[in-house]
Structure formats: C-alpha cells, structure tokens
Coordinates of N, CA and C in Angstrom, one line a residue:
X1 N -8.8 -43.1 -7.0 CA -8.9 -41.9 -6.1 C -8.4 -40.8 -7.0
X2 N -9.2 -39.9 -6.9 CA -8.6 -38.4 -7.9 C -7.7 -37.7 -6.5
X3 N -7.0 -37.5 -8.1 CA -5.3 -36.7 -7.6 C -5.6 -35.3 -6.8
X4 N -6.7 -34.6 -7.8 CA -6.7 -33.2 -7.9 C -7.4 -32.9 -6.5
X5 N -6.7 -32.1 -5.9 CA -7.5 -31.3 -4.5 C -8.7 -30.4 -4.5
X6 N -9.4 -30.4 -4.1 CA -10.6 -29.4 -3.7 C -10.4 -27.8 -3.8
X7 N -9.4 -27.5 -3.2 CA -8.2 -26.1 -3.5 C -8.1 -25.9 -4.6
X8 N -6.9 -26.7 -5.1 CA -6.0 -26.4 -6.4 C -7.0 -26.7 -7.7
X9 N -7.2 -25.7 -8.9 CA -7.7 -26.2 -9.7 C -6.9 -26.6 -10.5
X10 N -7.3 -27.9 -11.0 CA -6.5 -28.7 -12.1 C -6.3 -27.9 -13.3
X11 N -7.3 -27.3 -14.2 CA -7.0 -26.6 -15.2 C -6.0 -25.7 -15.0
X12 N -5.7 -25.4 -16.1 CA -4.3 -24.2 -16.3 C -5.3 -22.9 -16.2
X13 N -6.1 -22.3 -17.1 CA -7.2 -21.7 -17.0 C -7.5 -20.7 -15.8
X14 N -8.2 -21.7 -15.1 CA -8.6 -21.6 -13.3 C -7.8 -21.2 -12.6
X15 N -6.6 -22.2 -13.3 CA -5.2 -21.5 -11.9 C -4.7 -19.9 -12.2
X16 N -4.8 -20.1 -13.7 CA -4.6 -18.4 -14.2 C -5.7 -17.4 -13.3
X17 N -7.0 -17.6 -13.2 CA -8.1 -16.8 -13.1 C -7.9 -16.8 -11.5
X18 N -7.3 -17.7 -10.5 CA -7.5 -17.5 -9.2 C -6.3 -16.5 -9.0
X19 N -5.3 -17.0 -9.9 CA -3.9 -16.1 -9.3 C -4.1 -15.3 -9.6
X20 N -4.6 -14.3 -10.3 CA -5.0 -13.0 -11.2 C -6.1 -12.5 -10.4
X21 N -7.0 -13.1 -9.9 CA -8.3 -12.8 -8.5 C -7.3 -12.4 -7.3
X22 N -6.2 -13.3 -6.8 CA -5.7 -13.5 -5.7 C -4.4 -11.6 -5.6
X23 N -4.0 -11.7 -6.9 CA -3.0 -11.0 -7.1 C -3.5 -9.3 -6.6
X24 N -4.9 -9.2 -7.6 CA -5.6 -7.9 -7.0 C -6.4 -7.8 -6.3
X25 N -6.9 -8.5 -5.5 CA -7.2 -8.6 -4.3 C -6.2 -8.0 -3.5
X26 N -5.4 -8.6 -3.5 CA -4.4 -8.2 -2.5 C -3.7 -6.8 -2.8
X27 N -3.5 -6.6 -4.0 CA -3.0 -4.9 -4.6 C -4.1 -4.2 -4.2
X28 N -5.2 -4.4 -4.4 CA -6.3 -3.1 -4.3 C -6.1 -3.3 -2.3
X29 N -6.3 -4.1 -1.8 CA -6.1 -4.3 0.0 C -4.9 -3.2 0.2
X30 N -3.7 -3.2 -0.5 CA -2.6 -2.6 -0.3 C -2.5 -0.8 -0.4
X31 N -3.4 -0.9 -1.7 CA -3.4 0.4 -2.3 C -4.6 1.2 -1.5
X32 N -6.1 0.8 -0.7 CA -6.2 1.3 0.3 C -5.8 1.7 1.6
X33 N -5.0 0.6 2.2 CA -4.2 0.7 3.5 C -2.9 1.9 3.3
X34 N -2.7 2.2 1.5 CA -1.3 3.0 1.6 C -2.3 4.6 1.5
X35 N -3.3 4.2 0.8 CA -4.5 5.4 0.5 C -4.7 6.5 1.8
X36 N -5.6 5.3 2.9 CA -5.8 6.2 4.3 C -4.7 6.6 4.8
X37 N -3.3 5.9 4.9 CA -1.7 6.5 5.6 C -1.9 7.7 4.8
X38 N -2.2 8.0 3.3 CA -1.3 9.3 2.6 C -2.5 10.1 3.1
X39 N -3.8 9.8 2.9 CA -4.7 10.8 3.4 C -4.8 11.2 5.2
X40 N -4.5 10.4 5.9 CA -4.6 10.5 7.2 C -3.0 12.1 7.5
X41 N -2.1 11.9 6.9 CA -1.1 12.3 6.6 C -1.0 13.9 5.7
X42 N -1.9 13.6 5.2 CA -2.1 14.9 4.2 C -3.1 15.9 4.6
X43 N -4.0 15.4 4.9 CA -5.8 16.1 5.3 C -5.8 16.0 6.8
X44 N -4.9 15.1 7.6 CA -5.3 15.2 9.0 C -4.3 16.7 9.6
X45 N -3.4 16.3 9.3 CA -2.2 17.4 8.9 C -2.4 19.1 9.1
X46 N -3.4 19.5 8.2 CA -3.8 20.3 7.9 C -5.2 20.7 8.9
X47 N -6.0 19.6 9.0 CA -7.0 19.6 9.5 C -7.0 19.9 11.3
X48 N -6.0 19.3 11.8 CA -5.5 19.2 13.0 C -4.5 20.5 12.9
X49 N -4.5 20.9 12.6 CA -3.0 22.0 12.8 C -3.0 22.7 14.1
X50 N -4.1 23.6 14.4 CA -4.3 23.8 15.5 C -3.7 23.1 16.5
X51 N -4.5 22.0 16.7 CA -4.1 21.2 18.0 C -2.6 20.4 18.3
X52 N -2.2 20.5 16.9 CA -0.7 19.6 16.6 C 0.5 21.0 16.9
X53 N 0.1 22.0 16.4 CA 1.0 22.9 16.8 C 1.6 22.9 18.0
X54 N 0.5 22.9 19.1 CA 1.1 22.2 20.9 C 2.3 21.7 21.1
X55 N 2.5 20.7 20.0 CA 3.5 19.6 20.1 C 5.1 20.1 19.0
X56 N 6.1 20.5 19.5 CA 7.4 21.0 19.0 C 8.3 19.5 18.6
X57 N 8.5 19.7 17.7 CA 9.7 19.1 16.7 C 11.1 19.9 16.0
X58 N 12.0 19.8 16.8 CA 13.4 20.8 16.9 C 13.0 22.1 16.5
X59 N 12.4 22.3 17.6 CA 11.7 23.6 18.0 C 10.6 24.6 16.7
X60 N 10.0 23.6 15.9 CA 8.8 24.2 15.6 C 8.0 23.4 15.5
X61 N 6.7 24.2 15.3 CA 5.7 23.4 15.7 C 5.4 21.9 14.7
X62 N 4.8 20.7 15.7 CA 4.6 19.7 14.7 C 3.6 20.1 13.4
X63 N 2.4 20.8 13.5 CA 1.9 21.3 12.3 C 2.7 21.6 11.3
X64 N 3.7 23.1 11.5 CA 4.3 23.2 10.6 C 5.4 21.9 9.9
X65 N 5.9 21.4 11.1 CA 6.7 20.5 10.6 C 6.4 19.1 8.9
X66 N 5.0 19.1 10.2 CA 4.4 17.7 9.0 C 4.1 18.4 7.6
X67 N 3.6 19.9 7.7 CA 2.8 20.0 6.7 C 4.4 20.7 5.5
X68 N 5.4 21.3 5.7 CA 6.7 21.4 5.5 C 7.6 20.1 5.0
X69 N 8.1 19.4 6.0 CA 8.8 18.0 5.8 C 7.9 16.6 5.7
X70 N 7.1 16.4 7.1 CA 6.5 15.0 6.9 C 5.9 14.3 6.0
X71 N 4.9 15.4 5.3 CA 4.1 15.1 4.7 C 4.7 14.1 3.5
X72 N 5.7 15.1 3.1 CA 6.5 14.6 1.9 C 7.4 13.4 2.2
X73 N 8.0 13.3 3.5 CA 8.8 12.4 3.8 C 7.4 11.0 3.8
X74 N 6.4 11.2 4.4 CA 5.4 10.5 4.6 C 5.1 9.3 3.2
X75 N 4.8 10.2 2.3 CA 4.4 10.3 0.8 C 5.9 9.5 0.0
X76 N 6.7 9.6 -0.1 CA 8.0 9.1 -0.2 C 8.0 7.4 0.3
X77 N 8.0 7.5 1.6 CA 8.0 6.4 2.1 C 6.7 5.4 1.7
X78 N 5.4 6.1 1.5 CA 4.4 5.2 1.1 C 4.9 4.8 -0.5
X79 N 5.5 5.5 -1.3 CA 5.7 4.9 -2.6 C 6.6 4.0 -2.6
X80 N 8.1 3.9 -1.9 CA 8.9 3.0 -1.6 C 8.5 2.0 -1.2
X81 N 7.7 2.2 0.0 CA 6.6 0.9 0.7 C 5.7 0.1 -0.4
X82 N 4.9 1.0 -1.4 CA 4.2 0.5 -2.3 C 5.0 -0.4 -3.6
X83 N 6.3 0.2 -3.9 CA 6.9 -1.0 -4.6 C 7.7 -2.0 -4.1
X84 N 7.9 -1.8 -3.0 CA 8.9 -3.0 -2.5 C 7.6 -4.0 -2.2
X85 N 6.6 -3.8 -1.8 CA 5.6 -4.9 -1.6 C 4.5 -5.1 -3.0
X86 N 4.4 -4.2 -3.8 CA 3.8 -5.1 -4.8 C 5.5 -6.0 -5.8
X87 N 6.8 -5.7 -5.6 CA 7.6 -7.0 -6.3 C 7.4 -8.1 -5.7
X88 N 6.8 -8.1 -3.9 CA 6.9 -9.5 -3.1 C 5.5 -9.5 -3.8
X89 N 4.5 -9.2 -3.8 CA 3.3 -9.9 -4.1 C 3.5 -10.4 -5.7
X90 N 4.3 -9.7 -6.8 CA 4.5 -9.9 -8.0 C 5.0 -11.5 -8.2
X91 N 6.3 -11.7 -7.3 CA 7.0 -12.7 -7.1 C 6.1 -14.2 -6.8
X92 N 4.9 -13.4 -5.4 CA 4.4 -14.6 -5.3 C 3.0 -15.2 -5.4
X93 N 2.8 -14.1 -6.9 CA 2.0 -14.5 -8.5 C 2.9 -14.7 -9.2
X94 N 3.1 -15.1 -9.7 CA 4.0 -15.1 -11.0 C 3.4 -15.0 -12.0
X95 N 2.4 -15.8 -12.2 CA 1.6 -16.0 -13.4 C 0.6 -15.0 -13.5
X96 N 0.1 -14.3 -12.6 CA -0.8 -13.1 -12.5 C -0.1 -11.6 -12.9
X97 N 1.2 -12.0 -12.5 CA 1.9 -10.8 -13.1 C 2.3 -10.3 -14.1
X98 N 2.5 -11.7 -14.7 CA 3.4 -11.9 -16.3 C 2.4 -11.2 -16.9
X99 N 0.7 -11.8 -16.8 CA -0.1 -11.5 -18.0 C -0.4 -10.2 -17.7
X100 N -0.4 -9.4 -16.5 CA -0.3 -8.0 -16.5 C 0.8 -7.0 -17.0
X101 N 2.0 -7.7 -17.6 CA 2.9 -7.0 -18.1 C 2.7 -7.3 -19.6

C-alpha cells in the first residue's frame, strides 16, 4: 500500500511549487481586499463628500474629517494590517517564504 496521499506531494520539488502557489495566492487575495478598503477610503471619501458632510464627527463634518484624519488613519492601519498578516501567512509557508527572501 503506498504511503504517499493524493494531497501531499511526495517530492520536495512539488511541495516547494504548491507552498509557493499557496503562499501568493493568498498574498495577492490579501493585497486586493487591503486595495478596495484603501480605495473605497480614499476615492469614496472624496467622491461622497457632499452627502457625508450631513454626518458630524466632534463637530465637523465627516467629509472633512475622513478626508483630513481618516483617510490617513485608514491607510496606517491597512499597512499595519498588511504586515502583521503577511508574517502569519509567512510563518505558515515557511518554505515559500524562505525562497522569496
């Protein structure tokens, strides 16, 4: 009876080539989901101003607020967000990461 699973490929090779598939996959998934937050944030921001001004944030308007503080607070937080989760994804490639560095 063979050992090797249907999943896991036996070669060293293959396992390199899926962790390395598996690794950016999941980085490019990441880097769009942080993409639309910075653009939804940046361009909606602006684009909505009008209608967002309605809405006060210690007494000015949310427009100016986001496009003043948020935006940047926003942008800050997506980069912090973007490296604390590509070290967990790094972590759990190992082997996909190494050969990237």
């Amino acid at each position: 009876m063979p050992t090797d699973s249907p999943t896991a490929p036996s070669d060293p090779h293959a396992r390199l080539a899926a962790a390395r598939a598996a690794h950016w996959q999941a980085t490019r998934r990441l880097t769009a989901a942080l993409l639309v937050v910075w653009l939804c944030t940046g361009f909606c921001t602006v684009f909505f101003a009008r209608e967002l001004s309605r809405f006060t944030v210690f007494g000015w308007p949310l427009s100016f607020y986001m496009a003043a503080q948020g935006a940047s607070l926003v942008s800050l937080a997506v980069i912090v967000f973007y490296a604390w989760r590509m070290r967990r994804l790094d972590r759990l490639y190992p082997d996909a990461a190494r050969e990237r560095a």
